[in-house]
Short mmCIF file of C-alpha atoms in Angstrom, two decimals:
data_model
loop_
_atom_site.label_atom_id
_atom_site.label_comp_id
_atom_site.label_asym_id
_atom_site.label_seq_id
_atom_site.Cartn_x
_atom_site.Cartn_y
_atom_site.Cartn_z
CA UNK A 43 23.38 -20.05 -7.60
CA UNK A 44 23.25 -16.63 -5.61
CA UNK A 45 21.78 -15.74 -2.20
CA UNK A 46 18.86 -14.39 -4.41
CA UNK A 47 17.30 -17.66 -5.28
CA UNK A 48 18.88 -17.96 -9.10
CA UNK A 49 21.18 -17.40 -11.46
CA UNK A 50 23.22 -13.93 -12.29
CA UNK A 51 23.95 -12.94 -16.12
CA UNK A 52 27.27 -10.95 -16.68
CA UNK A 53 26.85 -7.67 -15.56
CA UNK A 54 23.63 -7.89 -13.77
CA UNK A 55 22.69 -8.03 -9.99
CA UNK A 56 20.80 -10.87 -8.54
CA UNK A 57 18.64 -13.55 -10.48
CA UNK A 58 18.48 -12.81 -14.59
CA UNK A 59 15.34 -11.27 -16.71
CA UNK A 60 14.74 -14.65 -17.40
CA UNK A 61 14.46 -16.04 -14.09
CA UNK A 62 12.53 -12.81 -12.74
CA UNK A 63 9.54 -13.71 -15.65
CA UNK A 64 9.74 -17.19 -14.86
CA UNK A 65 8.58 -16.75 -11.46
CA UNK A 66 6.31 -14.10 -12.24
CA UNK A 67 4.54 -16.29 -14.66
CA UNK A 68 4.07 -19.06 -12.30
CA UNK A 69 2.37 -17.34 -9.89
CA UNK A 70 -0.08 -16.37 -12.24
CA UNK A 71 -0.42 -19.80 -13.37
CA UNK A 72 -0.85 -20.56 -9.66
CA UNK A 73 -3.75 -18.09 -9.73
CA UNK A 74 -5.09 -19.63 -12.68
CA UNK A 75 -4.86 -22.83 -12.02
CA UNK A 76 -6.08 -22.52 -8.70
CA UNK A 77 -9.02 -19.96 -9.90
CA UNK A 78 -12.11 -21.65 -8.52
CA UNK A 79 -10.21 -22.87 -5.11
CA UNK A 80 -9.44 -19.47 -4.22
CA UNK A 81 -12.58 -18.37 -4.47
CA UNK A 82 -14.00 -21.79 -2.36
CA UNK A 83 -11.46 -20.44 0.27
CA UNK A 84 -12.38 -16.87 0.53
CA UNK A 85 -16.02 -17.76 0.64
CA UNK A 86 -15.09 -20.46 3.92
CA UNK A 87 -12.92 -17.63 5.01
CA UNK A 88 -15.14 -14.12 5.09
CA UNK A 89 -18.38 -15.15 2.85
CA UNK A 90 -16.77 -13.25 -0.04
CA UNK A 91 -18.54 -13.91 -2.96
CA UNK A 92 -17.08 -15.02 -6.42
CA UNK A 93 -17.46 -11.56 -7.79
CA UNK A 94 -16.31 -9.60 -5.36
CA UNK A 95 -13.60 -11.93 -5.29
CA UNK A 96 -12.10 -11.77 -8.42
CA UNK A 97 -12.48 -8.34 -8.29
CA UNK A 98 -10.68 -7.14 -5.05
CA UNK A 99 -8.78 -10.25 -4.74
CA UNK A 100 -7.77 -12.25 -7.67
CA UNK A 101 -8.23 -9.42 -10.12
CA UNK A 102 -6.23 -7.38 -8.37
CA UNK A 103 -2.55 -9.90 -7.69
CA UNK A 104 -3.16 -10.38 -11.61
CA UNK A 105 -3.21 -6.90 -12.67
CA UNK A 106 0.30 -6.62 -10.24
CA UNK A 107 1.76 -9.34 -12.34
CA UNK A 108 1.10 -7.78 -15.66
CA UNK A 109 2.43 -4.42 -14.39
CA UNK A 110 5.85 -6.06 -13.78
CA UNK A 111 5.62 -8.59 -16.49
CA UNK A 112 5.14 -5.02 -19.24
CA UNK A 113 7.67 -3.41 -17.13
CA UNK A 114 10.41 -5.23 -15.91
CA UNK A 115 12.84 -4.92 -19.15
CA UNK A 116 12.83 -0.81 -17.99
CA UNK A 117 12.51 -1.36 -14.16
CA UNK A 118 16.00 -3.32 -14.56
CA UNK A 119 18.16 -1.04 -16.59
CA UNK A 120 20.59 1.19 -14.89
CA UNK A 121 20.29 4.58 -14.81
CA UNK A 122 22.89 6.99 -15.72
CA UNK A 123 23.68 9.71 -13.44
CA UNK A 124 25.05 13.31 -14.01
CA UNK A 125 28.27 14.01 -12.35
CA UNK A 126 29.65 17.36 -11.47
CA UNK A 127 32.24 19.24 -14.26
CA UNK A 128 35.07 18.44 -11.63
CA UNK A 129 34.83 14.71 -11.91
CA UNK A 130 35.44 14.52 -15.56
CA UNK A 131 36.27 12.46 -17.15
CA UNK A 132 34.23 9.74 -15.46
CA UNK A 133 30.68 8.51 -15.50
CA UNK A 134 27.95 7.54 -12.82
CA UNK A 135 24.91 5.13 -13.34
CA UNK A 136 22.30 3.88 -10.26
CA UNK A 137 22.35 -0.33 -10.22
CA UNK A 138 19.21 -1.89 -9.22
CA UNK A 139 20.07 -4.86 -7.08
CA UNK A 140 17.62 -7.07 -5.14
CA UNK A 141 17.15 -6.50 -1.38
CA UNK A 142 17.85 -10.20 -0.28
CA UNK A 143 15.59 -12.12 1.73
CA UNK A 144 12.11 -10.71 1.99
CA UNK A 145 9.39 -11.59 4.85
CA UNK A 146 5.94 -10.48 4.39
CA UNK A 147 3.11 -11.47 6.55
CA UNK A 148 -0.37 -10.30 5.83
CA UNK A 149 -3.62 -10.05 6.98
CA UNK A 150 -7.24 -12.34 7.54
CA UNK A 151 -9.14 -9.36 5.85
CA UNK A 152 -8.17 -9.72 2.43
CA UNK A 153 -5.91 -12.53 3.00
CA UNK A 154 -5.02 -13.41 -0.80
CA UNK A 155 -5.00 -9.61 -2.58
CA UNK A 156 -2.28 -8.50 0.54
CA UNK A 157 0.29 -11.95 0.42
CA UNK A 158 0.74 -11.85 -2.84
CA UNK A 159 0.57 -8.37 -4.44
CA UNK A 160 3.60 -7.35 -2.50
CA UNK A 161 5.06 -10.66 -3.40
CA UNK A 162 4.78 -9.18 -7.04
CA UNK A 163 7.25 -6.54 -6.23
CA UNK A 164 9.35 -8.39 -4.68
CA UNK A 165 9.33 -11.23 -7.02
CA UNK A 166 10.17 -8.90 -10.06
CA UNK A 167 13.20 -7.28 -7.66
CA UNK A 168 14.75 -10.53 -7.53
CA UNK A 169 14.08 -11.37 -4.08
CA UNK A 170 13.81 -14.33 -2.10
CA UNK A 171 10.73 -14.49 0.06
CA UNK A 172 9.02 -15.95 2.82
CA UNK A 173 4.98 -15.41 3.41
CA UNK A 174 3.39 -15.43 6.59
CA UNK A 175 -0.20 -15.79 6.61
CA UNK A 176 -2.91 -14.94 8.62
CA UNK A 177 -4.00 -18.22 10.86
CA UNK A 178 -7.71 -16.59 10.85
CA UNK A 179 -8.02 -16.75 7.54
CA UNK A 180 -7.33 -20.43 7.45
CA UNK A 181 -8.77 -22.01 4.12
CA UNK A 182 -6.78 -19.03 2.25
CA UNK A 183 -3.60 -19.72 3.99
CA UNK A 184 -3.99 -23.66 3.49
CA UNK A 185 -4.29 -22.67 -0.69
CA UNK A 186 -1.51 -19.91 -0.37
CA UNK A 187 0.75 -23.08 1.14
CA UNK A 188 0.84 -24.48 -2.56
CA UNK A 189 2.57 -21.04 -3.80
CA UNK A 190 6.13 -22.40 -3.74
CA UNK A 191 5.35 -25.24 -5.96
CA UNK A 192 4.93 -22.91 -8.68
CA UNK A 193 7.36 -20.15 -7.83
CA UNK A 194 11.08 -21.10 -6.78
CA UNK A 195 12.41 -18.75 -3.66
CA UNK A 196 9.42 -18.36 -2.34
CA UNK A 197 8.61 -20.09 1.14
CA UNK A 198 4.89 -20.18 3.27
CA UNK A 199 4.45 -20.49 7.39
CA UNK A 200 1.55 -21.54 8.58
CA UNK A 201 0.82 -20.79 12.34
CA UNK A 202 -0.21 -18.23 14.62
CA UNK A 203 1.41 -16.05 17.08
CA UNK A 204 4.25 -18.41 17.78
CA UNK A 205 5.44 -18.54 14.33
CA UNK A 206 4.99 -14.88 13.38
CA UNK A 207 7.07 -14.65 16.62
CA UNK A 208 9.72 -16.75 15.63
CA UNK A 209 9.90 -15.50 12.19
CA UNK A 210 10.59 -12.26 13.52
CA UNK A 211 13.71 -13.32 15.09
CA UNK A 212 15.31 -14.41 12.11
CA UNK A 213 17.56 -11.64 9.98
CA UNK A 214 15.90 -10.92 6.86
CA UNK A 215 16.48 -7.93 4.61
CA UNK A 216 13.51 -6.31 4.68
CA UNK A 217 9.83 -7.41 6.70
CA UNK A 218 6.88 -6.24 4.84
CA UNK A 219 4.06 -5.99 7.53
CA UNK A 220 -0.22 -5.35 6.53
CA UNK A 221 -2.06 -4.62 9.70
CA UNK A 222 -3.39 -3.26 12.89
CA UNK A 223 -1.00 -0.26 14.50
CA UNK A 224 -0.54 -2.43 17.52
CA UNK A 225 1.25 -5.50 15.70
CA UNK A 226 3.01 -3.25 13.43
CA UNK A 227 4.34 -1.58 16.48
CA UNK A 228 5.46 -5.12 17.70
CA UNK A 229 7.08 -5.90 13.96
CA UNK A 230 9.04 -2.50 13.74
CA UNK A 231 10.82 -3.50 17.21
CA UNK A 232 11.77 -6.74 16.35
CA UNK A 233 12.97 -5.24 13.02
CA UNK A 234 15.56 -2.47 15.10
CA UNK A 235 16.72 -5.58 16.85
CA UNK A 236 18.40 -6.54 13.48
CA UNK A 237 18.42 -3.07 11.77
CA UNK A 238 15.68 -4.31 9.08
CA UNK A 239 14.03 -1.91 7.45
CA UNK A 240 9.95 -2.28 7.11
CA UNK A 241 6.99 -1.20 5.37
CA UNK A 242 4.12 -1.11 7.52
CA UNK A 243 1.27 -0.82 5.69
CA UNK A 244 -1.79 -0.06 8.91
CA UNK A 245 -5.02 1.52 8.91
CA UNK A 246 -7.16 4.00 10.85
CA UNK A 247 -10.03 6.35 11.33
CA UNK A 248 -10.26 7.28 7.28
CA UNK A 249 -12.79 10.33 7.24
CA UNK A 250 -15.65 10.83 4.49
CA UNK A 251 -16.58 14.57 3.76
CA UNK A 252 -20.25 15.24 1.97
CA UNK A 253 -21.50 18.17 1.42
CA UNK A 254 -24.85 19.70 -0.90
CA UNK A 255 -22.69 20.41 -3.68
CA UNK A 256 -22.70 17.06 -5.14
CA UNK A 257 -25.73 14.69 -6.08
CA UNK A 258 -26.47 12.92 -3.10
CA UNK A 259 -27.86 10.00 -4.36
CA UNK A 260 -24.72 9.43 -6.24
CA UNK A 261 -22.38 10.11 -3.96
CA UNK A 262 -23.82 7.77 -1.35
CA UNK A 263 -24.00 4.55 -3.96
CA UNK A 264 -20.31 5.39 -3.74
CA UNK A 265 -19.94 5.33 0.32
CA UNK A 266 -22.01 2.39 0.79
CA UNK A 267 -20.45 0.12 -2.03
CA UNK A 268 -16.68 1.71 -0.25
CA UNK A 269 -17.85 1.57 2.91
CA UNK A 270 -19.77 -2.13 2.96
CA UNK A 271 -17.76 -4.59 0.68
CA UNK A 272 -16.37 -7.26 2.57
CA UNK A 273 -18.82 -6.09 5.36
CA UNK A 274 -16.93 -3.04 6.30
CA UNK A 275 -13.66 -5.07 6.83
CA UNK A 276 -11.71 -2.74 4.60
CA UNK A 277 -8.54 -0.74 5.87
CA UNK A 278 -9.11 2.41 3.55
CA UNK A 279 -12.38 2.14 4.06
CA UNK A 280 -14.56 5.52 4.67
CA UNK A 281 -14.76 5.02 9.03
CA UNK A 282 -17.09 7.98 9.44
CA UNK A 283 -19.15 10.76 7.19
CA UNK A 284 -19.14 14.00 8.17
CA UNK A 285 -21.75 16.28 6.53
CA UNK A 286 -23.23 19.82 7.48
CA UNK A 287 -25.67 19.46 10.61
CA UNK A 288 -28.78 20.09 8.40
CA UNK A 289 -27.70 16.93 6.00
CA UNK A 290 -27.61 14.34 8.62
CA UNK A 291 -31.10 12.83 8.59
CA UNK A 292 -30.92 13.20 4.52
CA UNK A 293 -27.71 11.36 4.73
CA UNK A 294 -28.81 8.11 6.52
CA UNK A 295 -31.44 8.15 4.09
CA UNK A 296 -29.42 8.36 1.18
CA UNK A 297 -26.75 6.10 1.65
CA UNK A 298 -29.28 3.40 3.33
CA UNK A 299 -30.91 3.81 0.09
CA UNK A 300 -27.96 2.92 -1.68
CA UNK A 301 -27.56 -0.40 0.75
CA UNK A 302 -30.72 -1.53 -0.13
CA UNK A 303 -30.31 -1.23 -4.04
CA UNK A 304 -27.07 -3.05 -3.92
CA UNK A 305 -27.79 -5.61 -1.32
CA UNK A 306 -31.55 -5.97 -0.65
CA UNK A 307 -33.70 -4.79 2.13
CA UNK A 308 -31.94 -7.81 4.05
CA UNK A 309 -28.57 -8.01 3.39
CA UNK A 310 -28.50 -11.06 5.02
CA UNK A 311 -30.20 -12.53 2.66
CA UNK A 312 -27.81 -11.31 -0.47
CA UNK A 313 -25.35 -13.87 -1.84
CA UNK A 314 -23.34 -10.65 -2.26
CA UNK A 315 -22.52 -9.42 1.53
CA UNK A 316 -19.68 -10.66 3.80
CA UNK A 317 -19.54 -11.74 7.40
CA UNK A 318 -17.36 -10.66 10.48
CA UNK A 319 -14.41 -12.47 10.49
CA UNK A 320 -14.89 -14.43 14.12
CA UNK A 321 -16.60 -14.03 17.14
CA UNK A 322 -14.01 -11.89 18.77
CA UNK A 323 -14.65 -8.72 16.25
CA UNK A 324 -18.23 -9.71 16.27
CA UNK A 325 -18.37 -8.75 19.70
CA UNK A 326 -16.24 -5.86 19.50
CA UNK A 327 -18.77 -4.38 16.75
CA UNK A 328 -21.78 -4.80 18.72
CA UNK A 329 -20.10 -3.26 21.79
CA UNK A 330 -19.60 0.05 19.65
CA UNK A 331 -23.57 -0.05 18.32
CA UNK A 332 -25.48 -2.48 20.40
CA UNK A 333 -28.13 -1.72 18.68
CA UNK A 334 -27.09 -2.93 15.50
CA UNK A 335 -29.13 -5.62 13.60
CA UNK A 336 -27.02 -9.32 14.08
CA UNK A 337 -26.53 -12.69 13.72
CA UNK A 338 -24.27 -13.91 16.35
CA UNK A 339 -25.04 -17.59 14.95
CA UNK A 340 -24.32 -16.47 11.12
CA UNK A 341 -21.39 -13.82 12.15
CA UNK A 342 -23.68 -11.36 10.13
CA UNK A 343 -23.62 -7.27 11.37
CA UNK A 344 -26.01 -5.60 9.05
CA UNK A 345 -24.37 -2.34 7.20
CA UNK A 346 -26.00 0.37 10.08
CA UNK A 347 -25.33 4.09 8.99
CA UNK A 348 -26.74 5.85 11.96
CA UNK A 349 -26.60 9.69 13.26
CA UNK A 350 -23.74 9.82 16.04
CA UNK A 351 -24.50 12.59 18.24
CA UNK A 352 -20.84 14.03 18.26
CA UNK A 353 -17.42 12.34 18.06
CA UNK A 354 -17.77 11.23 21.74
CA UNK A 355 -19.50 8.31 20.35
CA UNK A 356 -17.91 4.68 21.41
CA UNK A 357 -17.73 4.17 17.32
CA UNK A 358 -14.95 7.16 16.81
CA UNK A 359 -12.85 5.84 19.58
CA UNK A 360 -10.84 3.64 17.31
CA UNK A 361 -11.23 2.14 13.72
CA UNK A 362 -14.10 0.66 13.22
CA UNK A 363 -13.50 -2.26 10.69
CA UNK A 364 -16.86 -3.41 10.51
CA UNK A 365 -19.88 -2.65 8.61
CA UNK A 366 -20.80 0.52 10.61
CA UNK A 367 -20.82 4.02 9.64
CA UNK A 368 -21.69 7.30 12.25
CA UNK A 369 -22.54 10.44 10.39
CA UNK A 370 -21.41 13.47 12.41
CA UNK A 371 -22.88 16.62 11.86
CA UNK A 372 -20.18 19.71 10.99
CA UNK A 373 -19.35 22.44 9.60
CA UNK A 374 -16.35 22.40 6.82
CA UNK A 375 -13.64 24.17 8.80
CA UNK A 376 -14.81 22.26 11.89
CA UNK A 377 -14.53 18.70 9.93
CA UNK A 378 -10.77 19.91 8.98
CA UNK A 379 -9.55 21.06 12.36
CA UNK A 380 -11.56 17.74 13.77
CA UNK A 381 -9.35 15.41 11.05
CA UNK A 382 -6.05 17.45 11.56
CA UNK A 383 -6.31 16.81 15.36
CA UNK A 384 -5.75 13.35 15.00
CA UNK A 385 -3.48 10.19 13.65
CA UNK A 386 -3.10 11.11 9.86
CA UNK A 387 -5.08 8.50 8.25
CA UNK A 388 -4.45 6.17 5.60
CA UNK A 389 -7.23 7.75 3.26
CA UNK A 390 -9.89 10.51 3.12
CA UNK A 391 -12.54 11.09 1.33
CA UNK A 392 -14.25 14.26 -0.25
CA UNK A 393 -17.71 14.56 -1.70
CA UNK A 394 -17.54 18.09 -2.25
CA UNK A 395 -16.74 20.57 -5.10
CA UNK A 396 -14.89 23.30 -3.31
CA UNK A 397 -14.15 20.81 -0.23
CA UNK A 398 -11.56 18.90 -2.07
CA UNK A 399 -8.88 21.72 -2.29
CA UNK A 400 -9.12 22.55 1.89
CA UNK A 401 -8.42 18.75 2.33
CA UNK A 402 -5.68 18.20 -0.30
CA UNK A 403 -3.68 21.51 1.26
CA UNK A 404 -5.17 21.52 4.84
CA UNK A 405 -5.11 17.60 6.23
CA UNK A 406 -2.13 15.32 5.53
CA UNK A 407 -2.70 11.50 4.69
CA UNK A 408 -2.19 8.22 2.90
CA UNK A 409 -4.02 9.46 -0.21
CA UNK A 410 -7.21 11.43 -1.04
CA UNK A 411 -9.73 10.77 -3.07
CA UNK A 412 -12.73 13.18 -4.76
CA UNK A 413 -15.70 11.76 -5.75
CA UNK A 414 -14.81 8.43 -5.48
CA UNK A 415 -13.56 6.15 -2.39
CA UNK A 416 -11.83 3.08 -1.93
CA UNK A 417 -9.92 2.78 -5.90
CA UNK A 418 -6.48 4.09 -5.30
CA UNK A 419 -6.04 0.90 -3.22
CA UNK A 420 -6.49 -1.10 -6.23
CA UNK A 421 -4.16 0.76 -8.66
CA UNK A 422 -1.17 -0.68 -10.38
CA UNK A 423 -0.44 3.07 -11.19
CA UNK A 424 -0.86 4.54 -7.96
CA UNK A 425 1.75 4.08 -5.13
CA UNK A 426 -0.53 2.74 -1.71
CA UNK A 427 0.78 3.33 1.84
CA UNK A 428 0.11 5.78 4.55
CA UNK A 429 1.60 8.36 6.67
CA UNK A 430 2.26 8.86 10.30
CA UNK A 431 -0.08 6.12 12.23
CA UNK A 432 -1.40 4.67 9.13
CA UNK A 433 2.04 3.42 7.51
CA UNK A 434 5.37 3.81 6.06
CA UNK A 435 6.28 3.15 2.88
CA UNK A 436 4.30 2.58 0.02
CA UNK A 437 3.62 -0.15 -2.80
CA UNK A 438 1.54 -1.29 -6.16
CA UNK A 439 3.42 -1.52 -9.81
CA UNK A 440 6.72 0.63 -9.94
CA UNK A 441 6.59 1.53 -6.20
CA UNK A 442 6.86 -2.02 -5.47
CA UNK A 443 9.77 -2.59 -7.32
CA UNK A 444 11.23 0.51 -5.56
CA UNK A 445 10.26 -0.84 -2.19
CA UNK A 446 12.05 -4.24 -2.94
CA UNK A 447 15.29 -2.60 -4.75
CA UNK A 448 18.42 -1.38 -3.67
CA UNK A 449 19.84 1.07 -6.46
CA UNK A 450 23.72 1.18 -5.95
CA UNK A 451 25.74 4.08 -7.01
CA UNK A 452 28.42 3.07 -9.24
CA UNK A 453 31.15 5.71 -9.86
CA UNK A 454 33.96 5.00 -12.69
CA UNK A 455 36.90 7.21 -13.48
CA UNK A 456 39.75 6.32 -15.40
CA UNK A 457 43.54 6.67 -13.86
CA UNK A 458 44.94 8.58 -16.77
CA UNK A 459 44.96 11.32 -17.01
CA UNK A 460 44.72 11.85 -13.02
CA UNK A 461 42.78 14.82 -12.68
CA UNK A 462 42.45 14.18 -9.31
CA UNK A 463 46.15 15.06 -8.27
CA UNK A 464 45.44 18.48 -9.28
CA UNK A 465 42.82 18.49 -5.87
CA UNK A 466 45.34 16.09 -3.96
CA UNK A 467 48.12 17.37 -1.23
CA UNK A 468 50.49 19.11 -0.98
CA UNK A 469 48.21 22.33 -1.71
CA UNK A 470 50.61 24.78 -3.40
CA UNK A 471 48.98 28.32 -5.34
CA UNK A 472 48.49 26.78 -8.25
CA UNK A 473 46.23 23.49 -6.48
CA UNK A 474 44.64 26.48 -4.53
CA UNK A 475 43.18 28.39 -7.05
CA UNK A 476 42.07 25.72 -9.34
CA UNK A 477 39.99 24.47 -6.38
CA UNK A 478 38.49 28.28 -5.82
CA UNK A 479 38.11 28.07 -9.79
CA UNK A 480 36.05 24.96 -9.62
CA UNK A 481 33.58 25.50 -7.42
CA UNK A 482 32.82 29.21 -9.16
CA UNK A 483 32.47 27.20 -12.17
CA UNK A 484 30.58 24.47 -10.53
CA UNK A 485 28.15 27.55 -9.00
CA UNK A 486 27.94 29.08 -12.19
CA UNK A 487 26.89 26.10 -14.08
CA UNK A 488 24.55 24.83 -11.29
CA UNK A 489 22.57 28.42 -11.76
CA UNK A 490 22.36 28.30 -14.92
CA UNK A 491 20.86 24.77 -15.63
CA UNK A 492 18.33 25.41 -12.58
CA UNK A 493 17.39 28.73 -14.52
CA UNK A 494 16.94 26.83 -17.73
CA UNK A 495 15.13 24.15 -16.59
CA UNK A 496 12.90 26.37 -14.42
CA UNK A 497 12.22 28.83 -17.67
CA UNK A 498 11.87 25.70 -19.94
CA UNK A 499 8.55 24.88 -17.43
CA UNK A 500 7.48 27.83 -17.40
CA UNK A 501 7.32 28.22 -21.17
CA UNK A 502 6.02 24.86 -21.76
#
């Protein structure tokens, strides 16, 4: 047995293909097994319905597992590298080899989608791992504490603060971290205390562009349904619309619309519409829009899309995470300067045709979407993490596995014949200009292949 959790085959680094798919495959038995639980949980938890839980939630841990399950037979192989003329004869490959010991402690918001898809990664890596759940999320946690009967090397703490404190203290290899900028700021110092690397995957003020070039009836079914699901308590989730000043008031309209055809004229009411997490965030939403239809009794904040003056309203002085969305009237070159002068966020959005391009090249973020919001967090295919403020380091399918891996340079050259001498001391004429002789040729070659390749693109 290794300090990976299982047992090595000849030749390869941590726990075998074998022993990777085993555990893999039982936490999607887990998930199976425990289908109908889950959902019981989430419901007790945030009101999630069974849809939308198997659909951001479920859906999306076993779409993770497949990814690796398809992939892992290529994600393992070593790759070979190219070595410079001057090394010859000798050869180069990159070994994948498992991290160690991985922590990750998630979030309340979706509390079984963000323990367990980067426990995918690190699962098919070869990892160990230890899960820290979110205490205010507590029916979730309670399910997620049955995890390690179905997949060896992996460990669950309950608790709160104290634990998440204490867990922090201990030396593991690497601390994967889903939340607010202020705890991830607490996690990446404890981290430098042992030299642990992270990935902090945050949030932030995500913008929404809209403009009159797109159907507007469309485009705000798309908002709302982005913007609303688990009652606003999304991280990538658009925070505010900007539009041109003479769209506002059509806007509002629009994308209230939309509310009402997906969840009723009382959302409250619809089996299909969240609640605010506790009473603390309830209050912190109504202190950004008073005014706001509520249920302090029933933790219910109606989705409000209202018409924010400018972006001195209290709503754009920090993420919103809540079912409440200002729309700020602005130009186009005004909405870019407005995003650029603050923390990059995690995602923006574009409802525009020409729009798209000034974001893409003008703003820098997590990821950017056109036409659509919210799906690139979902993705197998598409690596999700921010930038700046909003994160570091990214995750989902094959950028999981590269989060969770270590690939080692291995160099092998044979002692005869000993090339190598002819580089060593003492440096007589000879030595002297076979070195000046390599590196021309070394130059030569370099130019050559960097010419070729760049004409082969061009022609293809």
């Amino acid at each position: 047995m290794d300090r990976y959790g299982g047992w090595t085959d000849s030749g390869m680094i941590g726990p075998s293909i074998t022993v990777r798919r085993q555990r893999l495959e039982g936490l999607q038995k887990f998930l199976i097994d425990h289908h109908q639980i889950i959902k019981d949980a989430l419901y007790s938890d945030l009101r999630k319905s069974p849809q939308e839980a198997d659909l951001t939630e479920i859906g999306v841990v076993l779409s993770e597992i497949g990814c690796a399950l398809k992939n892992l037979d290529n994600w393992m192989r070593p790759r070979r590298l190219r070595l410079p003329l001057s090394y010859l004869p000798a050869s180069a490959s990159l070994v994948p080899e498992p991290l160690g010991s991985v922590l990750i402690i998630s979030p309340w918001n979706y509390p079984l989608q963000l323990a367990l898809a980067p426990l995918v990664g690190a699962l098919a890596a070869g990892n160990t791992a230890t899960i820290k759940p979110s205490e205010l999320a507590p029916a979730t946690a309670e399910i997620l504490s049955l995890v390690p009967h179905y997949v060896p090397g992996v460990s669950v703490v309950l608790g709160g603060v104290e634990e998440t404190t204490a867990l922090l203290t201990q030396d593991f290899d690497h601390i994967f971290f889903t939340g607010g900028g202020a705890v991830g700021r607490i996690v990446m110092e404890a981290a430098a205390k042992n030299l642990t690397p992270v990935t902090l995957e945050l949030g932030g003020k995500s913008p929404t562009w809209l403009d009159s070039s797109v159907n507007l009836g469309a485009a705000a079914r798309r908002i709302a349904w982005a913007k609303f699901i688990n009652a606003g308590q999304t991280c990538v989730a658009p925070d505010y619309l900007m539009c041109p000043p003479s769209m506002v008031d059509d806007v509002v309209a629009a994308i209230n619309n939309a509310v009402h055809a997906m969840w009723g004229k009382n959302p409250q009411d619809s089996h299909d519409y969240g609640r605010i997490i506790n009473d603390r965030h309830f209050e912190r939403l109504l202190a950004l829009k008073p005014d706001a239809i509520s249920d302090r009794n029933d933790l219910y904040v109606a989705p409000t899309v209202f018409a924010a003056e400018n972006t001195t309203h209290d709503s754009m002085s920090e993420e919103i995470f809540g079912p409440l969305l200002p729309v700020i009237g602005m130009e186009l070159a005004e909405a870019i300067e407005y995003v650029k002068s603050g923390p990059k966020p995690l995602a923006i959005y574009v409802f525009g045709r020409e729009a798209k391009k000034h974001f893409v090249e003008q703003t820098s973020s997590g990821a950017v979407g056109s036409g659509v919001a919210l799906l690139q967090a979902g993705a197998t295919g598409i690596p999700f993490g921010g930038i700046g403020a909003s994160g570091m380091g990214a995750y989902h399918g094959k950028s999981s596995w590269n989060t969770f891996t270590h690939m080692k340079p291995v160099i092998s050259k044979p002692l005869f014949p000993d090339t190598l001498r002819m580089i060593q001391p003492p440096y007589s004429p000879l030595k002297t200009a076979i070195i000046h002789m390599v590196a021309r040729i070394e130059n030569t070659w370099g130019s050559l292949a960097r010419r070729g390749r760049r004409e082969l693109s061009e022609g293809s």
